[in-house]
Every structure is written in structure tokens, then in C-alpha cells.
Amino acid sequence: MDQQIINKLRDIVGEAHIRTSTAELYAYSTDAGIHRSMPDAVIRPRTTAEIEKIVKLANEHLFPIVPRGAGTALCGHSVPVAGGLVIDLQRMNTIKELHIEDLYVVVEPGVTHKDLNAELEKYGFFIPGPSSGNVANIGGMVATNASGGNAVKYGATRDYVLGMEVVFPKGDIAKLGSRTLKNSAGYQLEKLMCGMEGTLGIITEITLRIAPLPEATAVAVAVFDTLEKAGQCVANMIARPLIPSGLELMSRVCIEAVNKAVCMGLPDEEAILLIEVDGSVNDVKDQIRKVMEVCKSSGALSVDFTDHPERKEELWKGRKAMIPALSKYDDDLVTVMLADDMAVPMSKVPEAVTAFQEISDKYDIVIASYGHSGDGNLHTKVLMDPTKRSHWDQAEKAVEEIYSKVMDLGGTITGEHGVGMTKAPFFLRERKCSLDAMRTIKMALDPNNIMNPNKIMDWEDNFISRLRYHLEEE
């Protein structure tokens, strides 16, 4: 991108909203994951009209554009791997309309999940979201079809999208979907945009269905002496049928890490389940009784529950602290996100978590298993010494086996974080039969391949080997 292009971009948004200094570009060179690549410039538009002009300029001069929200993604979605222009959408942060009587809200993409729910809470409503909801932007949530621990009951972001405004890669503006709860009018293009990770357009406005807040909640803690029993308890609970609003699994490594980092005092056993139920006061009491029955019949050593607000908050705070806490598990090991965010059918959770432990033992490498097990969404973090070549070799083999096992169980390589770059090689294997259709859509909408290139379908190298090389060089 030469100075002439920079000047044209400056004319669109103003001097104050374009960045080209090395320090500022560096801040936009990565997301919350492990990839890094410097953009040529960063721009912060305020309106759809500005984005329209930016996209048309990109098509004219054929430079890459990468939409970005808060940068909380973990798989390199907003990393400008081909350079070009990062479009920071956080200035577009207005809650434009709120229609409680029609059960929908209209927001700009830069609104945070936390701020939206703070406004909805005044009326007794909310929208479920990811663990990073305090900072995650709604636009990013839609673009990755994000979800979190309560997806088992409330679904993912896609389930709340009624409509949106999108600037397509050629610069044309489209209104997709509707403002009605039911819509059978042709192709559901607004759903196609959910999970497209910035490769098919830039979302500039979203219409979302809202859900009523539950009257009461309670949390149970069930302790198990094997990871397999904890996994089986998950399957047994769903089959009861009992659909909790949250069902989280933590393995021994995770328990020890949290206890060491934040002094939680969690039980020193092989696995625990955190189980949240919600509804009316009477519903919650009935669900807790059923939860305790299922846990005990599944081999739980103990089951305790609380409806005390401070204790509930403490338990969930411990769960949310787990990822940073893993860095304290062993002073000689670093947490590296190599295999993460896979999902399997709920009945396969016991087999999956058992397999992860066997793979960990086989390659003599620490793998922390945890996740939103109520909807089969599991996570693993590899704890390793990145300065040791042998650890990289072990990790590479372990990751390959983890994803292969997940696909053998009828699962998917990503349940909520998306593909980006990290999972692309495995995505190409999982979705082999539909790649031609997806590439046809991409080519039709983005013939010049300017919109977030080298993501999802166009990333085939072994990122583990590449990451190892870069860390060894550093």
C-alpha cells in the first residue's frame, strides 16, 4: 500500500482515524491467539458509507482488507497474514434500536456483549455469549458464530441473528434477513454470514432476537475420581432429559492450576463438573434435585450446590480464571493453544475425554482437558517447553491424534472459536466434500480475494511447524 492509497484512506475517515506507525501496527498484528503478521495500515471507520468507500478502494487497488473487532479471537481470524488494511470496527458501537415488545434489538458491530446485556438487563432480557463477553464485540461474535458455556440451553450467536446489514467485497451494501421472529423468504443469507470470519463481507449492523432473563439460578459442584465418570455423567444428564444452563468439565490439571493460581480450594480429584440450572425458583429446586440424582448414580464422590450469589460468582470466576491459571501449573511449561475447541456428540464426551488423557500419556506431554461439556464442546491446552524440539514433535503428533479422534467420533474441529488459520488444515479434511461449494460462494462474492484472504479454506501449511520455527528464532 503506497502513500497515495494511504492518503485516499485518510480522506475517507480523517487524519485521526488512520494508523501507520510501527508501534500502532504491531498492536494490530495479532489476536488473542498465537499468530502474528503486521498490517500496512489500520483504519477506524464510523459509518457504513465510509466502509463502502474503503472496500471499493481496496477492489480498485487490490489490497487485502481484514475486519477486526476487539481482537479476542483465538485462531488468527483478524491477523493480516497477507498485510494490507485492518479495519477496526470498534468506533461503530451504538445500540441503535431496542424493541422489547417485538423481542429484538439493532446494534452496530462494535457494541460489546457486556454493554448490550447491561442495557437489556434493565428490561429483564439478555443475549447469551462467550466467556470473553466483557470485551468481545457483537460483530465478531456474529462473524465467528461465537458461543459459550450456556449454549447447551440457549444456543449460539447464529440462533439470535434475525437480520443484518453487510458491505459485500465489491462494495455493495445489502440488507439481509428481517426484523421478524419467523422468516421463510428465500435463502437465509444472514445465517450464511454467521461464521464467515470476515471472508465474505463486513457486517455493519445486526438485528438480534433477545431472550428473557431467568428468575433464579443455582450451581452444583460434582466431584469424580475418574475423567471418564465425569464425561459419562454429562451424557447421562442430557439423556435424563435434563438441560442445564451451564455444564463445565475440569480435569485434574485444570483443578490444580486454578487452586495454585487463585487459591480456590477446589477438590483434589481427577475431575469436577460445574452444573448451573436456571428458571423459576421452583424449577431450579426441582432441577437441582435431578442433577444430584444423576451425579450420584454416575459415580460422583460428592455433589454440593449453592444459590448464594457470591459463591456462584466465585465458582464461575474460578472457571474463567482457568486459562491464565494454567500458566502457573508448572514454572517450566508454557500454555500453547494447539488443539482446542473441538466438539463431539454429547454421548461421545466420555470416550473423547478418555482418549485425550491417553494421548497425553502416550506422548508424555501435559494436556489440560476442560470445556462446555453439556453441548459436547471440549477444549484442550498443551503445556510444553517451547524451547525443546522434542516437545514440539510430541505436541504435533498429539494434536493430529486429538483432531483425528474427534472426527472419528462424528465431531467437528471447532465448536465455537471458528477456523481462522489455526484449524484450517484440519478443517480442509473435515469438510472435504463441501469445499468446492464454499469456494464457489467465496469466488462469486469476492472475485479479487481481498476480504480476509488466506483464512479458513486457503491455509494448508502446518502451522505448528511454522510456529515452532518462529519461537525458536526468537
PDB file of C-alpha atoms in Angstrom, residues 18-174:
ATOM      1  CA  ILE A  18      -5.874   6.006  10.361  1.00  0.00           C
ATOM      2  CA  ARG A  19      -2.740   4.452  11.872  1.00  0.00           C
ATOM      3  CA  THR A  20       0.574   3.722  10.166  1.00  0.00           C
ATOM      4  CA  SER A  21       3.242   3.924  12.884  1.00  0.00           C
ATOM      5  CA  THR A  22       5.138   0.720  13.664  1.00  0.00           C
ATOM      6  CA  ALA A  23       4.054   0.646  17.311  1.00  0.00           C
ATOM      7  CA  GLU A  24       0.373   1.007  16.448  1.00  0.00           C
ATOM      8  CA  LEU A  25       0.542  -1.529  13.632  1.00  0.00           C
ATOM      9  CA  TYR A  26       2.212  -4.004  15.970  1.00  0.00           C
ATOM     10  CA  ALA A  27      -0.792  -3.804  18.318  1.00  0.00           C
ATOM     11  CA  TYR A  28      -2.993  -4.966  15.436  1.00  0.00           C
ATOM     12  CA  SER A  29      -0.668  -7.725  14.241  1.00  0.00           C
ATOM     13  CA  THR A  30      -2.223 -10.442  16.415  1.00  0.00           C
ATOM     14  CA  ASP A  31      -5.405 -11.500  18.151  1.00  0.00           C
ATOM     15  CA  ALA A  32      -5.657 -13.462  21.420  1.00  0.00           C
ATOM     16  CA  GLY A  33      -4.070 -16.482  19.733  1.00  0.00           C
ATOM     17  CA  ILE A  34      -0.584 -17.444  18.599  1.00  0.00           C
ATOM     18  CA  HIS A  35      -0.284 -15.948  15.096  1.00  0.00           C
ATOM     19  CA  ARG A  36       1.306 -12.613  14.205  1.00  0.00           C
ATOM     20  CA  SER A  37       1.631 -10.597  10.987  1.00  0.00           C
ATOM     21  CA  MET A  38       1.958  -6.838  10.502  1.00  0.00           C
ATOM     22  CA  PRO A  39      -0.629  -4.823   8.528  1.00  0.00           C
ATOM     23  CA  ASP A  40       0.347  -1.917   6.290  1.00  0.00           C
ATOM     24  CA  ALA A  41      -2.223   0.360   7.890  1.00  0.00           C
ATOM     25  CA  VAL A  42      -5.145   0.393  10.330  1.00  0.00           C
ATOM     26  CA  ILE A  43      -8.336   2.371   9.757  1.00  0.00           C
ATOM     27  CA  ARG A  44     -11.205   3.059  12.163  1.00  0.00           C
ATOM     28  CA  PRO A  45     -14.385   3.977  10.265  1.00  0.00           C
ATOM     29  CA  ARG A  46     -17.551   5.262  11.903  1.00  0.00           C
ATOM     30  CA  THR A  47     -20.239   4.681   9.263  1.00  0.00           C
ATOM     31  CA  THR A  48     -21.377   2.160   6.681  1.00  0.00           C
ATOM     32  CA  ALA A  49     -20.805   4.786   3.979  1.00  0.00           C
ATOM     33  CA  GLU A  50     -17.138   5.035   4.967  1.00  0.00           C
ATOM     34  CA  ILE A  51     -16.745   1.263   4.847  1.00  0.00           C
ATOM     35  CA  GLU A  52     -18.371   1.195   1.424  1.00  0.00           C
ATOM     36  CA  LYS A  53     -15.751   3.648   0.118  1.00  0.00           C
ATOM     37  CA  ILE A  54     -12.892   1.715   1.757  1.00  0.00           C
ATOM     38  CA  VAL A  55     -13.978  -1.588   0.213  1.00  0.00           C
ATOM     39  CA  LYS A  56     -14.371  -0.056  -3.254  1.00  0.00           C
ATOM     40  CA  LEU A  57     -10.878   1.442  -2.933  1.00  0.00           C
ATOM     41  CA  ALA A  58      -9.493  -1.976  -1.976  1.00  0.00           C
ATOM     42  CA  ASN A  59     -11.045  -3.520  -5.079  1.00  0.00           C
ATOM     43  CA  GLU A  60      -9.652  -0.764  -7.262  1.00  0.00           C
ATOM     44  CA  HIS A  61      -6.089  -1.121  -5.931  1.00  0.00           C
ATOM     45  CA  LEU A  62      -6.296  -4.827  -4.975  1.00  0.00           C
ATOM     46  CA  PHE A  63      -5.039  -4.630  -1.400  1.00  0.00           C
ATOM     47  CA  PRO A  64      -6.272  -7.029   1.346  1.00  0.00           C
ATOM     48  CA  ILE A  65      -8.756  -5.849   3.978  1.00  0.00           C
ATOM     49  CA  VAL A  66      -9.206  -7.580   7.331  1.00  0.00           C
ATOM     50  CA  PRO A  67     -12.232  -6.719   9.528  1.00  0.00           C
ATOM     51  CA  ARG A  68     -11.471  -6.650  13.262  1.00  0.00           C
ATOM     52  CA  GLY A  69     -13.484  -6.247  16.441  1.00  0.00           C
ATOM     53  CA  ALA A  70     -11.964  -6.463  19.909  1.00  0.00           C
ATOM     54  CA  GLY A  71      -9.321  -8.999  18.832  1.00  0.00           C
ATOM     55  CA  THR A  72     -10.419 -11.678  21.318  1.00  0.00           C
ATOM     56  CA  ALA A  73     -10.438 -14.485  18.729  1.00  0.00           C
ATOM     57  CA  LEU A  74      -8.002 -17.343  19.277  1.00  0.00           C
ATOM     58  CA  CYS A  75      -7.334 -18.700  15.786  1.00  0.00           C
ATOM     59  CA  GLY A  76      -5.853 -15.805  13.818  1.00  0.00           C
ATOM     60  CA  HIS A  77      -9.136 -14.568  12.306  1.00  0.00           C
ATOM     61  CA  SER A  78      -8.141 -10.898  12.331  1.00  0.00           C
ATOM     62  CA  VAL A  79      -4.401 -11.383  11.800  1.00  0.00           C
ATOM     63  CA  PRO A  80      -3.444  -9.660   8.498  1.00  0.00           C
ATOM     64  CA  VAL A  81      -1.362 -12.553   7.217  1.00  0.00           C
ATOM     65  CA  ALA A  82      -1.207 -11.002   3.730  1.00  0.00           C
ATOM     66  CA  GLY A  83      -0.591  -7.486   5.045  1.00  0.00           C
ATOM     67  CA  GLY A  84      -2.911  -4.801   3.755  1.00  0.00           C
ATOM     68  CA  LEU A  85      -5.502  -2.879   5.755  1.00  0.00           C
ATOM     69  CA  VAL A  86      -7.029  -3.808   9.128  1.00  0.00           C
ATOM     70  CA  ILE A  87     -10.499  -2.260   9.542  1.00  0.00           C
ATOM     71  CA  ASP A  88     -11.100  -1.715  13.267  1.00  0.00           C
ATOM     72  CA  LEU A  89     -14.875  -1.580  13.801  1.00  0.00           C
ATOM     73  CA  GLN A  90     -14.901  -0.578  17.465  1.00  0.00           C
ATOM     74  CA  ARG A  91     -15.968   3.021  16.773  1.00  0.00           C
ATOM     75  CA  MET A  92     -19.235   1.631  15.414  1.00  0.00           C
ATOM     76  CA  ASN A  93     -20.538   0.972  18.925  1.00  0.00           C
ATOM     77  CA  THR A  94     -24.115   2.280  19.111  1.00  0.00           C
ATOM     78  CA  ILE A  95     -27.169   0.373  20.295  1.00  0.00           C
ATOM     79  CA  LYS A  96     -29.401   1.840  17.585  1.00  0.00           C
ATOM     80  CA  GLU A  97     -32.843   0.450  18.432  1.00  0.00           C
ATOM     81  CA  LEU A  98     -34.417  -1.565  21.224  1.00  0.00           C
ATOM     82  CA  HIS A  99     -37.847  -3.102  20.657  1.00  0.00           C
ATOM     83  CA  ILE A 100     -38.738  -5.114  23.751  1.00  0.00           C
ATOM     84  CA  GLU A 101     -42.325  -5.640  22.606  1.00  0.00           C
ATOM     85  CA  ASP A 102     -41.035  -7.214  19.371  1.00  0.00           C
ATOM     86  CA  LEU A 103     -38.184  -9.128  21.058  1.00  0.00           C
ATOM     87  CA  TYR A 104     -35.333  -7.626  19.040  1.00  0.00           C
ATOM     88  CA  VAL A 105     -32.502  -5.114  19.251  1.00  0.00           C
ATOM     89  CA  VAL A 106     -30.488  -3.413  16.490  1.00  0.00           C
ATOM     90  CA  VAL A 107     -26.795  -2.776  17.152  1.00  0.00           C
ATOM     91  CA  GLU A 108     -23.611  -1.744  15.400  1.00  0.00           C
ATOM     92  CA  PRO A 109     -20.795  -4.319  15.264  1.00  0.00           C
ATOM     93  CA  GLY A 110     -18.542  -2.591  17.803  1.00  0.00           C
ATOM     94  CA  VAL A 111     -21.030  -2.872  20.700  1.00  0.00           C
ATOM     95  CA  THR A 112     -19.623  -5.173  23.372  1.00  0.00           C
ATOM     96  CA  HIS A 113     -21.607  -8.147  24.603  1.00  0.00           C
ATOM     97  CA  LYS A 114     -21.287  -6.812  28.154  1.00  0.00           C
ATOM     98  CA  ASP A 115     -22.686  -3.366  27.311  1.00  0.00           C
ATOM     99  CA  LEU A 116     -25.569  -4.815  25.327  1.00  0.00           C
ATOM    100  CA  ASN A 117     -26.579  -7.114  28.167  1.00  0.00           C
ATOM    101  CA  ALA A 118     -26.275  -4.273  30.677  1.00  0.00           C
ATOM    102  CA  GLU A 119     -28.880  -2.366  28.653  1.00  0.00           C
ATOM    103  CA  LEU A 120     -31.116  -5.400  28.112  1.00  0.00           C
ATOM    104  CA  GLU A 121     -30.996  -6.308  31.806  1.00  0.00           C
ATOM    105  CA  LYS A 122     -32.963  -3.137  32.618  1.00  0.00           C
ATOM    106  CA  TYR A 123     -35.912  -4.757  30.833  1.00  0.00           C
ATOM    107  CA  GLY A 124     -35.358  -8.326  32.050  1.00  0.00           C
ATOM    108  CA  PHE A 125     -33.708  -9.677  28.891  1.00  0.00           C
ATOM    109  CA  PHE A 126     -30.281 -10.813  27.685  1.00  0.00           C
ATOM    110  CA  ILE A 127     -28.334 -12.402  24.834  1.00  0.00           C
ATOM    111  CA  PRO A 128     -26.060 -15.377  25.647  1.00  0.00           C
ATOM    112  CA  GLY A 129     -22.420 -15.138  24.648  1.00  0.00           C
ATOM    113  CA  PRO A 130     -18.828 -16.265  25.096  1.00  0.00           C
ATOM    114  CA  SER A 131     -16.614 -16.213  28.181  1.00  0.00           C
ATOM    115  CA  SER A 132     -14.869 -13.179  26.695  1.00  0.00           C
ATOM    116  CA  GLY A 133     -18.166 -11.267  26.667  1.00  0.00           C
ATOM    117  CA  ASN A 134     -16.790  -8.465  28.828  1.00  0.00           C
ATOM    118  CA  VAL A 135     -14.793  -7.246  25.824  1.00  0.00           C
ATOM    119  CA  ALA A 136     -15.993  -9.259  22.805  1.00  0.00           C
ATOM    120  CA  ASN A 137     -17.816  -7.240  20.127  1.00  0.00           C
ATOM    121  CA  ILE A 138     -21.182  -8.335  18.738  1.00  0.00           C
ATOM    122  CA  GLY A 139     -19.857  -8.113  15.176  1.00  0.00           C
ATOM    123  CA  GLY A 140     -17.027 -10.506  15.972  1.00  0.00           C
ATOM    124  CA  MET A 141     -19.427 -12.852  17.743  1.00  0.00           C
ATOM    125  CA  VAL A 142     -21.610 -12.993  14.634  1.00  0.00           C
ATOM    126  CA  ALA A 143     -18.668 -13.368  12.238  1.00  0.00           C
ATOM    127  CA  THR A 144     -17.385 -16.385  14.184  1.00  0.00           C
ATOM    128  CA  ASN A 145     -20.769 -17.716  15.391  1.00  0.00           C
ATOM    129  CA  ALA A 146     -19.414 -17.455  18.923  1.00  0.00           C
ATOM    130  CA  SER A 147     -20.986 -19.109  21.944  1.00  0.00           C
ATOM    131  CA  GLY A 148     -20.108 -20.045  25.499  1.00  0.00           C
ATOM    132  CA  GLY A 149     -20.995 -22.192  28.438  1.00  0.00           C
ATOM    133  CA  ASN A 150     -24.751 -21.645  28.271  1.00  0.00           C
ATOM    134  CA  ALA A 151     -25.071 -22.671  24.609  1.00  0.00           C
ATOM    135  CA  VAL A 152     -26.319 -26.093  25.725  1.00  0.00           C
ATOM    136  CA  LYS A 153     -29.619 -24.433  26.685  1.00  0.00           C
ATOM    137  CA  TYR A 154     -29.616 -21.110  24.864  1.00  0.00           C
ATOM    138  CA  GLY A 155     -27.779 -21.817  21.610  1.00  0.00           C
ATOM    139  CA  ALA A 156     -25.048 -19.945  19.725  1.00  0.00           C
ATOM    140  CA  THR A 157     -24.972 -16.430  18.264  1.00  0.00           C
ATOM    141  CA  ARG A 158     -26.399 -17.644  14.930  1.00  0.00           C
ATOM    142  CA  ASP A 159     -29.606 -18.626  16.741  1.00  0.00           C
ATOM    143  CA  TYR A 160     -30.213 -14.966  17.695  1.00  0.00           C
ATOM    144  CA  VAL A 161     -29.440 -13.283  14.368  1.00  0.00           C
ATOM    145  CA  LEU A 162     -32.599 -12.095  12.616  1.00  0.00           C
ATOM    146  CA  GLY A 163     -31.001  -9.801  10.086  1.00  0.00           C
ATOM    147  CA  MET A 164     -28.028  -7.601   9.289  1.00  0.00           C
ATOM    148  CA  GLU A 165     -26.519  -5.002   7.026  1.00  0.00           C
ATOM    149  CA  VAL A 166     -23.392  -6.096   5.161  1.00  0.00           C
ATOM    150  CA  VAL A 167     -20.923  -4.404   2.853  1.00  0.00           C
ATOM    151  CA  PHE A 168     -20.015  -7.117   0.370  1.00  0.00           C
ATOM    152  CA  PRO A 169     -16.470  -7.422  -1.052  1.00  0.00           C
ATOM    153  CA  LYS A 170     -17.301  -5.453  -4.219  1.00  0.00           C
ATOM    154  CA  GLY A 171     -18.541  -2.530  -2.113  1.00  0.00           C
ATOM    155  CA  ASP A 172     -22.286  -3.024  -2.490  1.00  0.00           C
ATOM    156  CA  ILE A 173     -24.456  -2.718   0.621  1.00  0.00           C
ATOM    157  CA  ALA A 174     -27.064  -5.395   1.339  1.00  0.00           C
TER     158      ALA A 174
END
